[in-house]
Amino acid sequence: MAAHAQRNVAVLGATGSIGASTLDVVARHPERYRASVLAAGSSVDALLALCVLHRPDHAVVADESQFARLRDGLSDAGLATRAHAGAAALDALVSDPGCDIVVAAIVGAAGLSSTLAAARAGKRLLLANKESLVLAGELMTAAADAAGAEIIPIDSEHNAIFQCLRSRQAQGEVSRIVLTASGGPFRGWSRAALAEVTREQAVAHPKWSMGPKISVDSATLMNKGLELIEAHHLFGVERERLDVLVHPQSLVHSLVEFVDGSTLAQLGLPDMRTSLAVGLGWPDRIASGVPGLDLLRHPRLDFEAPDLDAFPCLRLAWHAMTAGGTAPAVLNAANEVAVSAFLQGRIGFLSIPALVEDALAALPATPADSLDALLEADAQARRLTERNLAGHLFP
Ligand code: NDP
Ligand code: MG
């Protein structure tokens, strides 16, 4: 095997689920990769434990009030890792020539600034943070193209499509892209039953182990809605060529249909390390720790149409994608606030789509020609949804 220069990997959202999977794959290939930057939101203890294991050059905590604890913890552990705090420090580190690969795995719109910085700096960008694409997809892909950044989608569906296309180009020969969805923990449930759903039930995904926010998004099917918008930006395909199929076994990660009648699909066990290994190694294939798929042990592949009445979030996302402009930013922001309120036990499960629908109706789409316009729409939708929550209009 040819020798490879070791590449420095910045792991943003290192303390999360994707962060853990990334560090697992990186540690399998010490000759090819090292974690040079580890970043978290506020979990300093978890970040320090990762620094002891991976000995990065830099550790970053977004919450500036945690800086001293991080700095002192690193020095107490006898590490040479430098402590940083705040979003600007993170943006500078991902733009630094010392960083080769950026894994964007912060949850929510909080990941936009660093993801955009990595795109502008022309890095290889392993993009898990789907919310940044929903919020500012056109700016993100334009910035990446202008700077020669290579975006490799990490979301399993988009990673599957990327593998089928061997690129992000889905020109005229692609007739349809079909995203598969597990259907989440409540597949087949009625609206009446969904009204009683608890936080514990919602975060217990049947197939994937993920952070709490995306687990709730999977339960409402908003995750699939965000992924439609994500696919639209990543592969430049319009609504007419995008489809969703529920596939409860979560073994077929998505499908690409070509004009000649061929359909290519990517299959594998539901484990994000496969996508991350594709992102790190591409175009090479590297070991991920995920075993191959034994179809004799998984002989059934079922498919069904999504239920848009029981799961209106998917319909709302289709609507926002078609409306364009600021609508996806409003959808995403209202959803982040609603999911957070649901996770805190402040509202019921069905209030999530109700709050998102209210925000979309109250803040009609306007053209989104600048980052400022998008950030303003995001802020307005957050304020409106917080006001709705404070007014207890939603049970
Ligand atoms: P987790 O909740 O497990 O982890 C989130 C990470 O983001 C943590 O490291 C957290 O740090 C960090 N973080 C939170 N807020 C901030 C902030 N303001 N600034 C900096 N860092 C912050 O999420 P997941 O790993 O599940 O998901 C991460 C992203 O990847 C999401 O966008 C999700 O949609 C996407 N994704 C995830 C998949 C999965 O299988 N998990 C699959 C496909 C996509 P702290 O610990 O300090 O809070
Ligand atoms: Mg996905």
Coordinates of C-alpha atoms and ligand atoms in Angstrom, one line a residue:
M1 CA 0.0 0.0 0.0
A2 CA 1.3 3.5 -0.9
A3 CA 2.5 5.6 2.0
H4 CA 0.2 8.5 2.8
A5 CA 1.0 11.8 4.5
Q6 CA -0.7 12.0 7.8
R7 CA -3.7 14.3 7.6
N8 CA -5.0 16.6 10.4
V9 CA -8.6 16.2 11.2
A10 CA -10.7 18.8 13.1
V11 CA -13.7 17.1 14.8
L12 CA -16.4 19.7 15.6
G13 CA -19.0 18.2 17.9
A14 CA -16.4 15.8 19.2
T15 CA -18.3 14.9 22.4
G16 CA -21.4 13.9 20.4
S17 CA -22.5 10.7 18.7
I18 CA -20.9 11.5 15.3
G19 CA -17.9 12.8 17.1
A20 CA -17.4 9.5 18.8
S21 CA -17.8 7.5 15.6
T22 CA -15.3 9.8 13.8
L23 CA -12.7 9.3 16.5
D24 CA -13.2 5.6 16.4
V25 CA -12.4 5.5 12.7
V26 CA -9.5 8.0 13.0
A27 CA -8.0 5.9 15.7
R28 CA -8.0 2.8 13.4
H29 CA -5.7 4.6 11.0
P30 CA -3.0 6.4 13.0
E31 CA -0.6 6.4 10.0
R32 CA -3.2 8.3 7.9
Y33 CA -5.1 10.6 10.3
R34 CA -4.8 12.3 13.6
A35 CA -7.4 14.4 15.5
S36 CA -5.7 17.8 15.6
V37 CA -8.7 19.9 16.8
L38 CA -11.5 18.7 19.1
A39 CA -14.4 21.0 19.7
A40 CA -17.5 20.8 21.9
G41 CA -20.4 23.0 23.1
S42 CA -20.1 23.1 26.9
S43 CA -19.2 19.5 28.0
V44 CA -15.7 20.3 29.3
D45 CA -15.2 17.0 31.2
A46 CA -16.1 14.9 28.2
L47 CA -13.9 17.0 26.0
L48 CA -11.0 16.7 28.5
A49 CA -11.4 12.9 28.5
L50 CA -11.2 12.9 24.7
C51 CA -8.1 15.1 24.8
V52 CA -6.3 12.6 27.1
L53 CA -7.1 9.8 24.6
H54 CA -6.3 11.7 21.3
R55 CA -3.8 14.4 22.3
P56 CA -5.0 17.0 19.8
D57 CA -3.1 20.3 19.2
H58 CA -6.2 22.3 20.1
A59 CA -9.4 21.9 22.2
V60 CA -12.3 24.4 21.8
V61 CA -15.3 24.9 23.9
A62 CA -18.1 27.1 22.5
D63 CA -19.3 28.3 25.9
E64 CA -16.8 31.0 26.8
S65 CA -17.6 30.7 30.5
Q66 CA -16.0 27.3 30.4
F67 CA -12.6 28.4 29.1
A68 CA -10.7 28.5 32.4
R69 CA -11.9 25.0 33.3
L70 CA -10.8 23.7 30.0
R71 CA -7.4 25.4 30.2
D72 CA -6.8 24.2 33.7
G73 CA -8.0 20.7 33.0
L74 CA -5.6 20.4 30.1
S75 CA -2.7 21.6 32.1
D76 CA -3.6 19.4 35.1
A77 CA -3.6 16.4 32.7
G78 CA -0.1 17.4 31.6
L79 CA -1.2 17.9 28.0
A80 CA 0.3 20.3 25.5
T81 CA -3.2 20.8 23.9
R82 CA -4.0 24.5 23.7
A83 CA -7.4 25.7 25.1
H84 CA -9.7 28.0 23.1
A85 CA -13.3 29.2 23.6
G86 CA -15.9 30.8 21.4
A87 CA -17.1 30.6 17.9
A88 CA -14.5 32.9 16.4
A89 CA -11.7 30.8 17.8
L90 CA -13.2 27.7 16.2
D91 CA -13.7 29.4 12.8
A92 CA -10.0 30.4 12.9
L93 CA -8.8 26.9 13.7
V94 CA -10.8 25.2 10.9
S95 CA -9.5 27.8 8.4
D96 CA -5.9 27.3 9.5
P97 CA -3.5 25.7 6.9
G98 CA -2.6 23.1 9.6
C99 CA -6.0 21.6 9.3
D100 CA -6.8 19.3 6.3
I101 CA -10.1 17.7 7.0
V102 CA -13.1 19.2 9.0
V103 CA -15.8 17.0 10.4
A104 CA -18.8 19.3 10.8
A105 CA -20.9 17.5 13.5
I106 CA -22.2 20.2 15.7
V107 CA -25.9 19.9 16.2
G108 CA -28.2 22.6 14.8
A109 CA -27.7 26.0 13.2
A110 CA -24.9 26.6 15.8
G111 CA -22.8 24.7 13.4
L112 CA -23.3 27.1 10.5
S113 CA -20.4 29.5 11.1
S114 CA -17.6 26.9 11.5
T115 CA -19.0 24.8 8.6
L116 CA -19.1 27.8 6.3
A117 CA -15.5 28.8 7.5
A118 CA -14.3 25.3 6.5
A119 CA -16.0 25.6 3.1
R120 CA -14.5 29.1 2.5
A121 CA -11.0 27.8 3.5
G122 CA -11.2 25.1 0.8
K123 CA -11.0 22.1 3.2
R124 CA -12.2 18.6 2.7
L125 CA -15.5 19.0 4.6
L126 CA -17.2 16.0 6.0
L127 CA -20.7 17.4 6.5
A128 CA -23.0 15.9 9.1
N129 CA -24.5 19.2 10.3
K130 CA -27.5 19.1 8.0
E131 CA -29.1 22.2 9.6
S132 CA -26.4 24.4 8.1
L133 CA -27.3 23.2 4.6
V134 CA -31.0 23.7 5.3
L135 CA -30.4 27.2 6.6
A136 CA -27.9 28.4 4.0
G137 CA -27.4 25.6 1.4
E138 CA -26.8 27.8 -1.6
L139 CA -24.2 30.0 0.2
M140 CA -22.5 26.9 1.5
T141 CA -22.2 25.0 -1.8
A142 CA -21.2 28.3 -3.6
A143 CA -18.5 29.0 -1.0
A144 CA -17.2 25.4 -1.3
D145 CA -17.1 25.5 -5.1
A146 CA -15.4 28.9 -5.1
A147 CA -12.7 27.8 -2.7
G148 CA -12.3 24.3 -4.1
A149 CA -13.6 22.7 -0.9
E150 CA -14.6 19.1 -1.3
I151 CA -17.9 18.5 0.5
I152 CA -18.5 14.8 1.4
P153 CA -21.9 14.3 2.9
I154 CA -21.9 12.2 6.0
D155 CA -25.7 11.8 6.5
S156 CA -26.1 8.2 5.6
E157 CA -28.6 8.8 2.9
H158 CA -26.6 11.5 1.2
N159 CA -23.4 9.5 1.7
A160 CA -25.2 6.6 -0.1
I161 CA -26.2 8.9 -3.0
F162 CA -22.6 10.3 -3.2
Q163 CA -21.3 6.7 -3.4
C164 CA -23.8 5.8 -6.2
L165 CA -22.9 9.0 -8.2
R166 CA -19.2 8.9 -7.1
S167 CA -19.6 12.7 -6.9
R168 CA -22.1 15.4 -6.0
Q169 CA -23.1 15.8 -9.7
A170 CA -26.6 14.6 -10.5
Q171 CA -26.9 16.0 -14.0
G172 CA -29.4 15.0 -16.7
E173 CA -28.7 11.3 -16.5
V174 CA -30.2 11.0 -13.0
S175 CA -34.0 10.7 -13.2
R176 CA -34.8 10.4 -9.5
I177 CA -33.1 10.3 -6.1
V178 CA -35.0 8.3 -3.5
L179 CA -34.2 8.9 0.2
T180 CA -35.0 6.0 2.4
A181 CA -36.4 6.6 5.9
S182 CA -36.6 4.1 8.8
G183 CA -40.0 5.6 9.7
G184 CA -38.7 6.2 13.3
P185 CA -40.1 4.6 16.5
F186 CA -43.7 5.5 15.7
R187 CA -44.1 4.1 12.2
G188 CA -47.7 3.0 11.7
W189 CA -49.0 5.0 14.7
S190 CA -52.2 7.1 14.5
R191 CA -52.2 10.8 15.3
A192 CA -54.2 10.1 18.5
A193 CA -51.6 7.7 19.8
L194 CA -48.8 10.2 18.9
A195 CA -50.3 12.8 21.2
E196 CA -49.3 10.8 24.2
V197 CA -45.7 10.1 23.2
T198 CA -43.0 10.7 25.8
R199 CA -39.5 12.0 25.5
E200 CA -38.0 8.5 26.3
Q201 CA -40.1 6.9 23.6
A202 CA -39.1 9.5 21.0
V203 CA -35.4 9.3 21.5
A204 CA -35.3 5.5 21.4
H205 CA -34.7 5.0 17.7
P206 CA -35.2 1.4 16.5
K207 CA -32.2 1.2 14.2
W208 CA -29.7 4.1 14.8
S209 CA -28.0 5.3 17.9
M210 CA -27.9 9.2 17.6
G211 CA -28.0 12.4 19.6
P212 CA -31.3 13.5 21.2
K213 CA -32.2 16.2 18.6
I214 CA -31.9 14.1 15.5
S215 CA -33.6 11.2 17.3
V216 CA -36.7 13.4 17.9
D217 CA -36.4 14.7 14.3
S218 CA -36.5 11.0 13.1
A219 CA -39.5 10.4 15.2
T220 CA -41.5 13.3 13.7
L221 CA -40.0 12.6 10.2
M222 CA -38.7 16.2 10.2
N223 CA -35.3 14.6 9.8
K224 CA -36.4 13.3 6.4
G225 CA -37.7 16.7 5.5
L226 CA -34.4 18.4 6.4
E227 CA -32.7 15.7 4.4
L228 CA -34.8 16.5 1.3
I229 CA -33.6 20.1 1.4
E230 CA -30.1 18.8 2.1
A231 CA -30.2 16.6 -1.0
H232 CA -31.6 19.5 -3.1
H233 CA -28.5 21.6 -2.2
L234 CA -25.9 18.9 -2.2
F235 CA -26.8 17.3 -5.6
G236 CA -28.5 20.2 -7.3
V237 CA -31.8 18.3 -7.8
E238 CA -35.2 19.9 -7.8
R239 CA -38.2 18.7 -6.0
E240 CA -39.6 16.8 -8.9
R241 CA -36.6 14.4 -8.9
L242 CA -36.7 13.8 -5.1
D243 CA -38.7 11.1 -3.3
V244 CA -39.0 9.5 0.1
L245 CA -39.6 5.8 0.8
V246 CA -40.0 4.3 4.2
H247 CA -37.7 1.3 4.7
P248 CA -37.9 0.0 8.2
Q249 CA -34.9 -2.3 8.1
S250 CA -32.5 0.7 7.5
L251 CA -30.2 -1.4 5.3
V252 CA -30.7 0.4 2.0
H253 CA -29.5 3.9 2.7
S254 CA -30.8 5.5 -0.5
L255 CA -31.3 4.9 -4.2
V256 CA -30.4 6.7 -7.4
E257 CA -32.4 6.0 -10.6
F258 CA -30.9 6.8 -14.0
V259 CA -32.7 7.6 -17.2
D260 CA -31.8 4.2 -18.6
G261 CA -33.9 2.4 -16.0
S262 CA -31.0 1.4 -13.8
T263 CA -31.3 2.0 -10.1
L264 CA -28.1 2.0 -7.9
A265 CA -28.4 1.7 -4.1
Q266 CA -25.9 1.6 -1.3
L267 CA -26.5 -1.0 1.4
G268 CA -24.9 -1.6 4.8
L269 CA -25.5 -2.0 8.5
P270 CA -26.8 1.2 10.1
D271 CA -23.6 2.5 11.6
M272 CA -22.3 6.0 10.8
R273 CA -18.7 4.8 10.8
T274 CA -19.2 3.6 7.2
S275 CA -20.1 7.1 6.0
L276 CA -17.2 8.6 8.0
A277 CA -14.7 6.2 6.6
V278 CA -15.9 7.1 3.1
G279 CA -15.5 10.8 3.9
L280 CA -12.0 10.4 5.4
G281 CA -10.6 8.0 2.8
W282 CA -12.4 8.9 -0.5
P283 CA -11.7 7.9 -3.2
D284 CA -9.9 5.2 -1.3
R285 CA -11.8 2.7 0.9
I286 CA -10.6 2.3 4.4
A287 CA -11.6 0.0 7.3
S288 CA -14.4 1.5 9.5
G289 CA -14.9 -1.3 12.0
V290 CA -18.4 -2.0 10.6
P291 CA -18.9 -5.6 9.5
G292 CA -20.2 -6.4 6.0
L293 CA -23.9 -7.0 5.4
D294 CA -25.0 -10.6 5.6
L295 CA -28.2 -10.7 3.7
L296 CA -29.0 -14.2 4.8
R297 CA -29.3 -12.8 8.3
H298 CA -31.3 -9.8 7.0
P299 CA -33.4 -11.4 4.3
R300 CA -36.2 -8.9 4.3
L301 CA -36.2 -5.4 2.7
D302 CA -39.6 -3.7 3.0
F303 CA -40.7 -0.4 1.5
E304 CA -43.8 1.7 2.0
A305 CA -45.0 5.3 1.4
P306 CA -44.6 7.8 4.3
D307 CA -47.8 8.8 6.1
L308 CA -47.9 12.6 5.7
D309 CA -51.1 12.9 7.8
A310 CA -49.7 11.4 10.9
F311 CA -46.3 13.0 10.3
P312 CA -46.9 16.5 9.0
C313 CA -43.3 17.6 9.4
L314 CA -42.4 15.9 6.2
R315 CA -45.1 17.8 4.4
L316 CA -44.1 21.1 6.0
A317 CA -40.5 20.5 4.8
W318 CA -41.7 19.8 1.2
H319 CA -43.6 23.0 1.4
A320 CA -40.6 25.0 2.7
M321 CA -38.4 23.6 0.0
T322 CA -40.8 24.5 -2.7
A323 CA -41.3 28.0 -1.3
G324 CA -37.5 28.5 -1.1
G325 CA -36.0 31.8 0.0
T326 CA -36.1 32.1 3.8
A327 CA -38.7 29.3 4.3
P328 CA -36.2 26.5 5.0
A329 CA -34.4 28.7 7.6
V330 CA -37.8 29.4 9.3
L331 CA -38.7 25.7 9.2
N332 CA -35.3 24.7 10.7
A333 CA -35.3 27.4 13.4
A334 CA -38.9 26.8 14.6
N335 CA -38.1 23.1 14.7
E336 CA -35.0 23.5 16.8
V337 CA -36.9 25.5 19.4
A338 CA -39.8 23.2 19.4
V339 CA -37.7 20.0 19.7
S340 CA -35.7 21.6 22.5
A341 CA -39.0 22.4 24.3
F342 CA -40.2 18.8 23.8
L343 CA -37.0 17.4 25.2
Q344 CA -37.4 19.6 28.2
G345 CA -41.0 18.3 28.7
R346 CA -42.6 21.7 28.0
I347 CA -44.8 20.5 25.1
G348 CA -46.3 17.4 23.6
F349 CA -45.1 15.6 20.5
L350 CA -47.8 17.0 18.2
S351 CA -47.0 20.5 19.2
I352 CA -43.7 20.2 17.3
P353 CA -45.4 20.2 13.8
A354 CA -48.0 22.7 15.1
L355 CA -45.3 25.2 16.1
V356 CA -43.4 24.8 12.8
E357 CA -46.5 25.2 10.8
D358 CA -47.4 28.4 12.7
A359 CA -43.9 29.9 12.1
L360 CA -44.1 29.1 8.4
A361 CA -47.5 30.8 8.2
A362 CA -46.5 33.8 10.2
L363 CA -43.2 34.4 8.4
P364 CA -43.9 34.0 4.7
A365 CA -40.9 33.3 2.5
T366 CA -38.8 36.2 1.2
P367 CA -35.8 36.0 -1.2
A368 CA -32.7 34.9 0.7
D369 CA -29.9 36.6 -1.2
S370 CA -27.5 37.0 1.8
L371 CA -26.3 35.3 4.9
D372 CA -27.7 38.2 6.9
A373 CA -31.2 37.7 5.5
L374 CA -31.1 34.1 6.4
L375 CA -29.8 34.7 9.9
E376 CA -32.5 37.3 10.4
A377 CA -35.2 34.8 9.3
D378 CA -33.7 32.2 11.7
A379 CA -33.7 34.7 14.6
Q380 CA -37.3 35.9 13.8
A381 CA -38.6 32.3 13.7
R382 CA -36.8 31.5 17.0
R383 CA -38.4 34.6 18.7
L384 CA -41.8 33.8 17.3
T385 CA -41.7 30.2 18.5
E386 CA -40.4 31.1 21.9
R387 CA -43.3 33.6 22.2
N388 CA -45.8 30.9 21.2
L389 CA -44.2 28.6 23.9
A390 CA -44.4 31.3 26.6
G391 CA -48.0 31.9 25.7
H392 CA -48.8 28.2 26.4
L393 CA -50.8 28.1 23.2
F394 CA -49.4 24.7 22.4
P395 CA -50.0 21.8 24.8
Ligands
NDP1 P1 -25.1 15.0 19.6 O1 -26.2 15.7 20.3 O2 -24.7 13.6 19.9 O3 -23.8 15.9 19.6 C1 -23.8 17.3 19.3 C2 -22.4 17.9 19.4 O4 -22.5 19.3 19.1 C3 -21.8 17.7 20.8 O5 -20.4 17.5 20.7 C4 -22.1 19.1 21.4 O6 -21.2 19.5 22.5 C5 -21.9 20.0 20.2 N1 -22.5 21.3 20.3 C6 -23.8 21.5 20.7 N2 -24.0 22.9 20.7 C7 -22.9 23.5 20.3 C8 -22.5 24.8 20.1 N3 -23.3 25.8 20.3 N4 -21.2 25.0 19.6 C9 -20.4 24.0 19.4 N5 -20.7 22.7 19.6 C10 -21.9 22.5 20.0 O7 -25.5 15.1 18.0 P2 -25.2 14.0 16.8 O8 -23.8 13.7 16.9 O9 -26.2 13.0 16.8 O10 -25.5 15.0 15.6 C11 -24.6 16.0 15.1 C12 -25.0 16.5 13.8 O11 -24.9 15.4 12.8 C13 -26.5 16.9 13.7 O12 -26.6 18.0 12.8 C14 -27.2 15.7 13.1 O13 -28.4 16.1 12.4 C15 -26.2 15.2 12.2 N6 -26.3 13.7 11.9 C16 -26.2 12.8 13.0 C17 -26.3 11.5 12.8 C18 -26.1 10.5 13.9 O14 -26.2 9.3 13.6 N7 -25.9 10.9 15.1 C19 -26.7 11.0 11.4 C20 -26.8 12.0 10.4 C21 -26.6 13.3 10.7 P3 -21.6 19.3 24.0 O15 -21.4 17.8 24.3 O16 -20.7 20.1 24.7 O17 -23.0 19.7 24.1
MG2 MG -29.9 10.5 7.7

